[in-house]
Amino acid sequence: MDFDLIRTAGQVRFLGVPPEVHETLGSTNDEAFRRAQEGAPEGLVVLAGHQTSGKGRLGRTWFDQPGRSLMFSILLRPKLPLPSYPLLSLALASSAAWIASDMVDGVAIKWPNDVLCHGRKLCGVLAESRALRAGDPPVLVLGVGMNVNYRQRDFPEEIWERATSLSIASGEEEIEMGWILSGMLQHFAGLLSAAYQDGPEALRDLLRPQLPAPGSRVKITVGDRSVEGELIELTDTGALRVRDARTGVVETVTAGVMQ
């Protein structure tokens, strides 16, 4: 694992909680849930230099080579209504985009939880929630995988055209991951604070500028169908309201892939 990352992680206190650093894990999300079951506090960050069973959205796997990705999960016990949990995933993607934009241009959020650089995937956020005990509100785990020090030839051939890294995009040979972790967590802490103090509507308003402007034409694939039309708004549950171009009906899309 990158020495700078280990040193920085040792100094980080997200929500006042020290992180847990692992050389290798099956999945940082799974480890965060295991620690939650043991009573770990909100704000625990589980960091790994390599995942052997990393997970992406929709049951996909997350590709990584040891030491070239920034991979961690955050344990939250959100002080928000359960329907608004997806906003927190979008907020973490926003924080990843914010820190990446400090190094490279062409960075954009792809709703609901990807970060692209010039149209290629740079970072993904995986949100999972579980009720650990009957009657308790679900805990939320947000997992991050950011491609940092990959060269193009490091990616599997089948994703060459769809993936990039900070190293590729910036032209840098090697990038220190410690400050990326620290900056991303600091930014996310600010968004989380706004949500906890002023409610999901406040967080929604902070995130709206990160998405296509109202009135933009968007296409969202939902399972085996797609919704294409005018973007109306981002809701306080993290959903998108879209006016279908064919029918004129405004549909609230809670999950899917924006194209």
CSV table of C-alpha atoms in Angstrom, one decimal:
chain,number,residue,atom,x,y,z
A,1,MET,CA,0.0,0.0,0.0
A,2,ASP,CA,1.2,3.6,-0.8
A,3,PHE,CA,3.2,4.9,2.2
A,4,ASP,CA,1.8,8.4,1.9
A,5,LEU,CA,-1.7,7.0,1.9
A,6,ILE,CA,-1.0,5.0,5.1
A,7,ARG,CA,0.5,8.1,6.8
A,8,THR,CA,-2.4,10.4,5.8
A,9,ALA,CA,-5.0,7.8,6.8
A,10,GLY,CA,-3.5,7.7,10.2
A,11,GLN,CA,-4.0,11.4,10.6
A,12,VAL,CA,-7.6,11.5,9.2
A,13,ARG,CA,-10.5,11.6,11.6
A,14,PHE,CA,-13.7,11.6,9.7
A,15,LEU,CA,-16.5,12.7,12.1
A,16,GLY,CA,-13.9,12.3,14.8
A,17,VAL,CA,-13.4,8.6,14.1
A,18,PRO,CA,-10.0,7.1,13.2
A,19,PRO,CA,-9.9,4.9,10.0
A,20,GLU,CA,-9.1,1.3,9.7
A,21,VAL,CA,-6.4,0.5,7.2
A,22,HIS,CA,-6.0,-3.0,5.6
A,23,GLU,CA,-3.5,-4.2,3.0
A,24,THR,CA,-6.1,-6.5,1.4
A,25,LEU,CA,-9.8,-7.1,2.0
A,26,GLY,CA,-12.5,-9.0,0.1
A,27,SER,CA,-14.7,-5.9,0.1
A,28,THR,CA,-14.4,-2.7,2.1
A,29,ASN,CA,-18.2,-2.4,2.1
A,30,ASP,CA,-18.6,-5.9,3.6
A,31,GLU,CA,-16.0,-5.1,6.3
A,32,ALA,CA,-17.8,-1.8,7.2
A,33,PHE,CA,-21.0,-3.7,7.7
A,34,ARG,CA,-19.2,-6.3,9.8
A,35,ARG,CA,-17.8,-3.5,12.0
A,36,ALA,CA,-21.3,-1.9,12.2
A,37,GLN,CA,-22.7,-5.1,13.5
A,38,GLU,CA,-20.0,-5.0,16.2
A,39,GLY,CA,-21.1,-1.5,17.1
A,40,ALA,CA,-18.6,0.7,15.2
A,41,PRO,CA,-19.6,4.4,15.2
A,42,GLU,CA,-20.8,6.5,12.4
A,43,GLY,CA,-17.8,8.0,10.5
A,44,LEU,CA,-15.7,4.8,10.4
A,45,VAL,CA,-13.6,4.7,7.2
A,46,VAL,CA,-12.4,1.3,6.1
A,47,LEU,CA,-9.5,1.6,3.6
A,48,ALA,CA,-7.8,-1.2,1.6
A,49,GLY,CA,-4.9,-1.3,-0.7
A,50,HIS,CA,-6.5,-4.1,-2.7
A,51,GLN,CA,-9.9,-5.8,-2.8
A,52,THR,CA,-10.2,-9.4,-3.9
A,53,SER,CA,-14.0,-9.2,-4.2
A,54,GLY,CA,-14.7,-5.5,-4.9
A,55,LYS,CA,-18.2,-4.7,-5.9
A,56,GLY,CA,-19.8,-2.3,-8.4
A,57,ARG,CA,-23.4,-1.3,-9.0
A,58,LEU,CA,-25.9,-3.8,-10.5
A,59,GLY,CA,-23.9,-6.8,-9.3
A,60,ARG,CA,-20.8,-5.9,-11.3
A,61,THR,CA,-17.2,-6.4,-9.9
A,62,TRP,CA,-14.8,-3.6,-9.4
A,63,PHE,CA,-11.4,-4.1,-11.1
A,64,ASP,CA,-8.3,-3.0,-9.2
A,65,GLN,CA,-4.6,-3.7,-9.1
A,66,PRO,CA,-2.9,-3.5,-5.7
A,67,GLY,CA,-1.8,0.1,-4.9
A,68,ARG,CA,-3.2,1.8,-7.9
A,69,SER,CA,-6.7,2.6,-6.7
A,70,LEU,CA,-8.1,4.6,-3.8
A,71,MET,CA,-10.7,2.2,-2.2
A,72,PHE,CA,-12.5,2.8,1.0
A,73,SER,CA,-16.0,2.6,2.6
A,74,ILE,CA,-17.7,5.0,5.0
A,75,LEU,CA,-20.1,3.8,7.7
A,76,LEU,CA,-23.0,6.1,8.3
A,77,ARG,CA,-26.0,6.0,10.6
A,78,PRO,CA,-27.8,8.8,8.8
A,79,LYS,CA,-29.9,11.4,10.6
A,80,LEU,CA,-32.1,11.6,7.5
A,81,PRO,CA,-35.3,9.9,6.4
A,82,LEU,CA,-34.5,6.6,4.7
A,83,PRO,CA,-35.9,7.7,1.3
A,84,SER,CA,-33.2,10.5,1.2
A,85,TYR,CA,-30.3,8.1,1.7
A,86,PRO,CA,-29.5,8.1,-2.1
A,87,LEU,CA,-28.6,11.8,-1.8
A,88,LEU,CA,-25.6,10.9,0.4
A,89,SER,CA,-24.3,8.6,-2.4
A,90,LEU,CA,-24.6,11.5,-4.8
A,91,ALA,CA,-22.9,13.8,-2.3
A,92,LEU,CA,-19.9,11.5,-2.1
A,93,ALA,CA,-19.7,11.3,-5.9
A,94,SER,CA,-19.7,15.1,-5.8
A,95,SER,CA,-16.8,15.1,-3.3
A,96,ALA,CA,-14.9,12.8,-5.6
A,97,ALA,CA,-15.5,15.1,-8.6
A,98,TRP,CA,-14.5,18.1,-6.5
A,99,ILE,CA,-11.1,16.8,-5.6
A,100,ALA,CA,-10.5,15.3,-9.1
A,101,SER,CA,-11.3,18.7,-10.7
A,102,ASP,CA,-8.4,20.2,-8.7
A,103,MET,CA,-6.1,18.1,-10.9
A,104,VAL,CA,-7.8,17.6,-14.2
A,105,ASP,CA,-10.4,19.2,-16.4
A,106,GLY,CA,-13.4,17.5,-18.0
A,107,VAL,CA,-14.7,16.0,-14.8
A,108,ALA,CA,-18.5,15.4,-14.4
A,109,ILE,CA,-20.9,13.5,-12.3
A,110,LYS,CA,-22.9,10.8,-14.1
A,111,TRP,CA,-26.1,10.3,-12.1
A,112,PRO,CA,-26.5,8.5,-9.8
A,113,ASN,CA,-23.0,7.7,-8.6
A,114,ASP,CA,-20.2,7.7,-11.2
A,115,VAL,CA,-17.6,10.3,-11.8
A,116,LEU,CA,-16.3,10.7,-15.4
A,117,CYS,CA,-13.3,12.4,-16.9
A,118,HIS,CA,-13.8,13.3,-20.6
A,119,GLY,CA,-16.6,10.7,-20.7
A,120,ARG,CA,-14.5,7.9,-19.2
A,121,LYS,CA,-15.1,6.4,-15.8
A,122,LEU,CA,-12.8,7.7,-13.2
A,123,CYS,CA,-14.6,6.8,-9.9
A,124,GLY,CA,-17.7,4.9,-8.7
A,125,VAL,CA,-19.7,5.0,-5.5
A,126,LEU,CA,-21.6,2.0,-4.3
A,127,ALA,CA,-24.3,2.6,-1.7
A,128,GLU,CA,-25.7,-0.3,0.4
A,129,SER,CA,-28.0,0.0,3.4
A,130,ARG,CA,-29.0,-2.7,5.9
A,131,ALA,CA,-31.1,-2.9,9.0
A,132,LEU,CA,-28.8,-4.7,11.5
A,133,ARG,CA,-31.4,-5.2,14.2
A,134,ALA,CA,-35.2,-5.3,14.1
A,135,GLY,CA,-36.6,-1.9,14.8
A,136,ASP,CA,-33.4,0.0,14.2
A,137,PRO,CA,-33.0,2.4,11.3
A,138,PRO,CA,-30.8,1.0,8.5
A,139,VAL,CA,-27.1,1.8,8.5
A,140,LEU,CA,-25.6,3.1,5.2
A,141,VAL,CA,-22.3,2.1,3.8
A,142,LEU,CA,-20.8,4.2,0.9
A,143,GLY,CA,-18.0,2.5,-1.0
A,144,VAL,CA,-15.6,4.5,-3.2
A,145,GLY,CA,-13.3,3.2,-5.9
A,146,MET,CA,-11.2,5.8,-7.7
A,147,ASN,CA,-8.7,5.0,-10.4
A,148,VAL,CA,-5.6,6.9,-9.4
A,149,ASN,CA,-2.3,5.5,-10.7
A,150,TYR,CA,-3.4,3.3,-13.6
A,151,ARG,CA,-1.7,3.5,-17.0
A,152,GLN,CA,-4.0,2.8,-19.9
A,153,ARG,CA,-2.4,-0.6,-20.5
A,154,ASP,CA,-3.1,-1.6,-16.9
A,155,PHE,CA,-6.9,-1.8,-17.5
A,156,PRO,CA,-8.4,-5.0,-19.0
A,157,GLU,CA,-8.7,-4.6,-22.8
A,158,GLU,CA,-12.5,-4.7,-22.6
A,159,ILE,CA,-12.7,-1.5,-20.7
A,160,TRP,CA,-9.8,0.4,-22.4
A,161,GLU,CA,-12.3,2.8,-24.1
A,162,ARG,CA,-14.5,3.3,-21.0
A,163,ALA,CA,-12.0,3.8,-18.1
A,164,THR,CA,-9.4,6.4,-17.2
A,165,SER,CA,-7.3,7.4,-14.1
A,166,LEU,CA,-6.1,10.6,-12.6
A,167,SER,CA,-2.6,9.7,-13.7
A,168,ILE,CA,-3.7,9.2,-17.3
A,169,ALA,CA,-5.8,12.4,-17.4
A,170,SER,CA,-3.2,14.6,-15.7
A,171,GLY,CA,-0.2,13.2,-17.5
A,172,GLU,CA,1.5,12.5,-14.1
A,173,GLU,CA,3.5,9.4,-13.6
A,174,GLU,CA,2.5,8.8,-10.0
A,175,ILE,CA,0.0,10.7,-7.8
A,176,GLU,CA,0.0,10.7,-4.0
A,177,MET,CA,-3.3,9.3,-2.8
A,178,GLY,CA,-3.2,10.6,0.7
A,179,TRP,CA,-4.3,14.2,-0.1
A,180,ILE,CA,-7.0,12.9,-2.3
A,181,LEU,CA,-8.5,10.9,0.5
A,182,SER,CA,-8.2,13.8,3.0
A,183,GLY,CA,-9.7,16.3,0.6
A,184,MET,CA,-12.6,14.1,-0.4
A,185,LEU,CA,-13.5,13.3,3.2
A,186,GLN,CA,-13.3,16.9,4.2
A,187,HIS,CA,-15.6,18.0,1.4
A,188,PHE,CA,-18.0,15.2,2.1
A,189,ALA,CA,-18.1,16.1,5.8
A,190,GLY,CA,-19.3,19.6,4.8
A,191,LEU,CA,-22.1,18.2,2.7
A,192,LEU,CA,-23.1,15.8,5.4
A,193,SER,CA,-23.2,18.6,8.0
A,194,ALA,CA,-25.5,20.6,5.8
A,195,ALA,CA,-27.8,17.6,5.4
A,196,TYR,CA,-27.9,16.9,9.1
A,197,GLN,CA,-28.4,20.5,10.1
A,198,ASP,CA,-30.8,21.7,7.5
A,199,GLY,CA,-32.4,18.5,6.1
A,200,PRO,CA,-32.2,16.7,2.7
A,201,GLU,CA,-33.6,19.8,0.9
A,202,ALA,CA,-30.5,21.7,1.8
A,203,LEU,CA,-28.2,18.9,0.5
A,204,ARG,CA,-30.3,18.6,-2.7
A,205,ASP,CA,-29.8,22.3,-3.4
A,206,LEU,CA,-26.1,22.0,-3.0
A,207,LEU,CA,-25.9,19.1,-5.4
A,208,ARG,CA,-28.2,20.4,-8.1
A,209,PRO,CA,-25.4,22.4,-9.8
A,210,GLN,CA,-23.4,19.2,-10.2
A,211,LEU,CA,-26.0,17.7,-12.6
A,212,PRO,CA,-27.3,18.7,-16.0
A,213,ALA,CA,-29.3,21.9,-15.7
A,214,PRO,CA,-33.1,21.8,-15.6
A,215,GLY,CA,-34.4,21.7,-19.2
A,216,SER,CA,-31.4,19.6,-20.4
A,217,ARG,CA,-32.2,16.6,-22.5
A,218,VAL,CA,-31.3,13.4,-20.8
A,219,LYS,CA,-31.6,9.7,-21.4
A,220,ILE,CA,-31.8,7.2,-18.5
A,221,THR,CA,-31.8,3.5,-18.9
A,222,VAL,CA,-33.9,1.7,-16.4
A,223,GLY,CA,-33.7,-2.1,-16.8
A,224,ASP,CA,-34.8,-3.0,-20.3
A,225,ARG,CA,-36.3,0.4,-21.1
A,226,SER,CA,-35.2,4.0,-21.3
A,227,VAL,CA,-36.7,7.4,-20.3
A,228,GLU,CA,-35.6,10.2,-22.6
A,229,GLY,CA,-36.6,13.8,-22.4
A,230,GLU,CA,-36.4,17.0,-20.4
A,231,LEU,CA,-34.8,17.0,-17.0
A,232,ILE,CA,-37.2,18.8,-14.6
A,233,GLU,CA,-35.4,18.5,-11.2
A,234,LEU,CA,-33.4,16.5,-8.7
A,235,THR,CA,-35.7,15.6,-5.8
A,236,ASP,CA,-34.9,15.4,-2.1
A,237,THR,CA,-34.7,11.7,-2.4
A,238,GLY,CA,-31.9,11.8,-5.0
A,239,ALA,CA,-34.4,10.8,-7.8
A,240,LEU,CA,-34.7,12.7,-11.1
A,241,ARG,CA,-37.9,14.0,-12.5
A,242,VAL,CA,-37.9,13.7,-16.3
A,243,ARG,CA,-40.6,14.8,-18.9
A,244,ASP,CA,-40.7,11.9,-21.4
A,245,ALA,CA,-40.3,13.4,-24.9
A,246,ARG,CA,-42.7,10.9,-26.4
A,247,THR,CA,-45.6,11.0,-24.0
A,248,GLY,CA,-45.1,14.3,-22.2
A,249,VAL,CA,-45.6,12.5,-18.9
A,250,VAL,CA,-43.3,13.5,-16.0
A,251,GLU,CA,-41.7,10.4,-14.5
A,252,THR,CA,-39.7,10.2,-11.3
A,253,VAL,CA,-36.7,7.9,-11.9
A,254,THR,CA,-35.2,6.6,-8.7
A,255,ALA,CA,-32.5,4.3,-10.3
A,256,GLY,CA,-31.0,3.8,-13.6
A,257,VAL,CA,-28.0,4.8,-15.7
A,258,MET,CA,-27.8,8.3,-17.2
A,259,GLN,CA,-26.4,8.3,-20.8
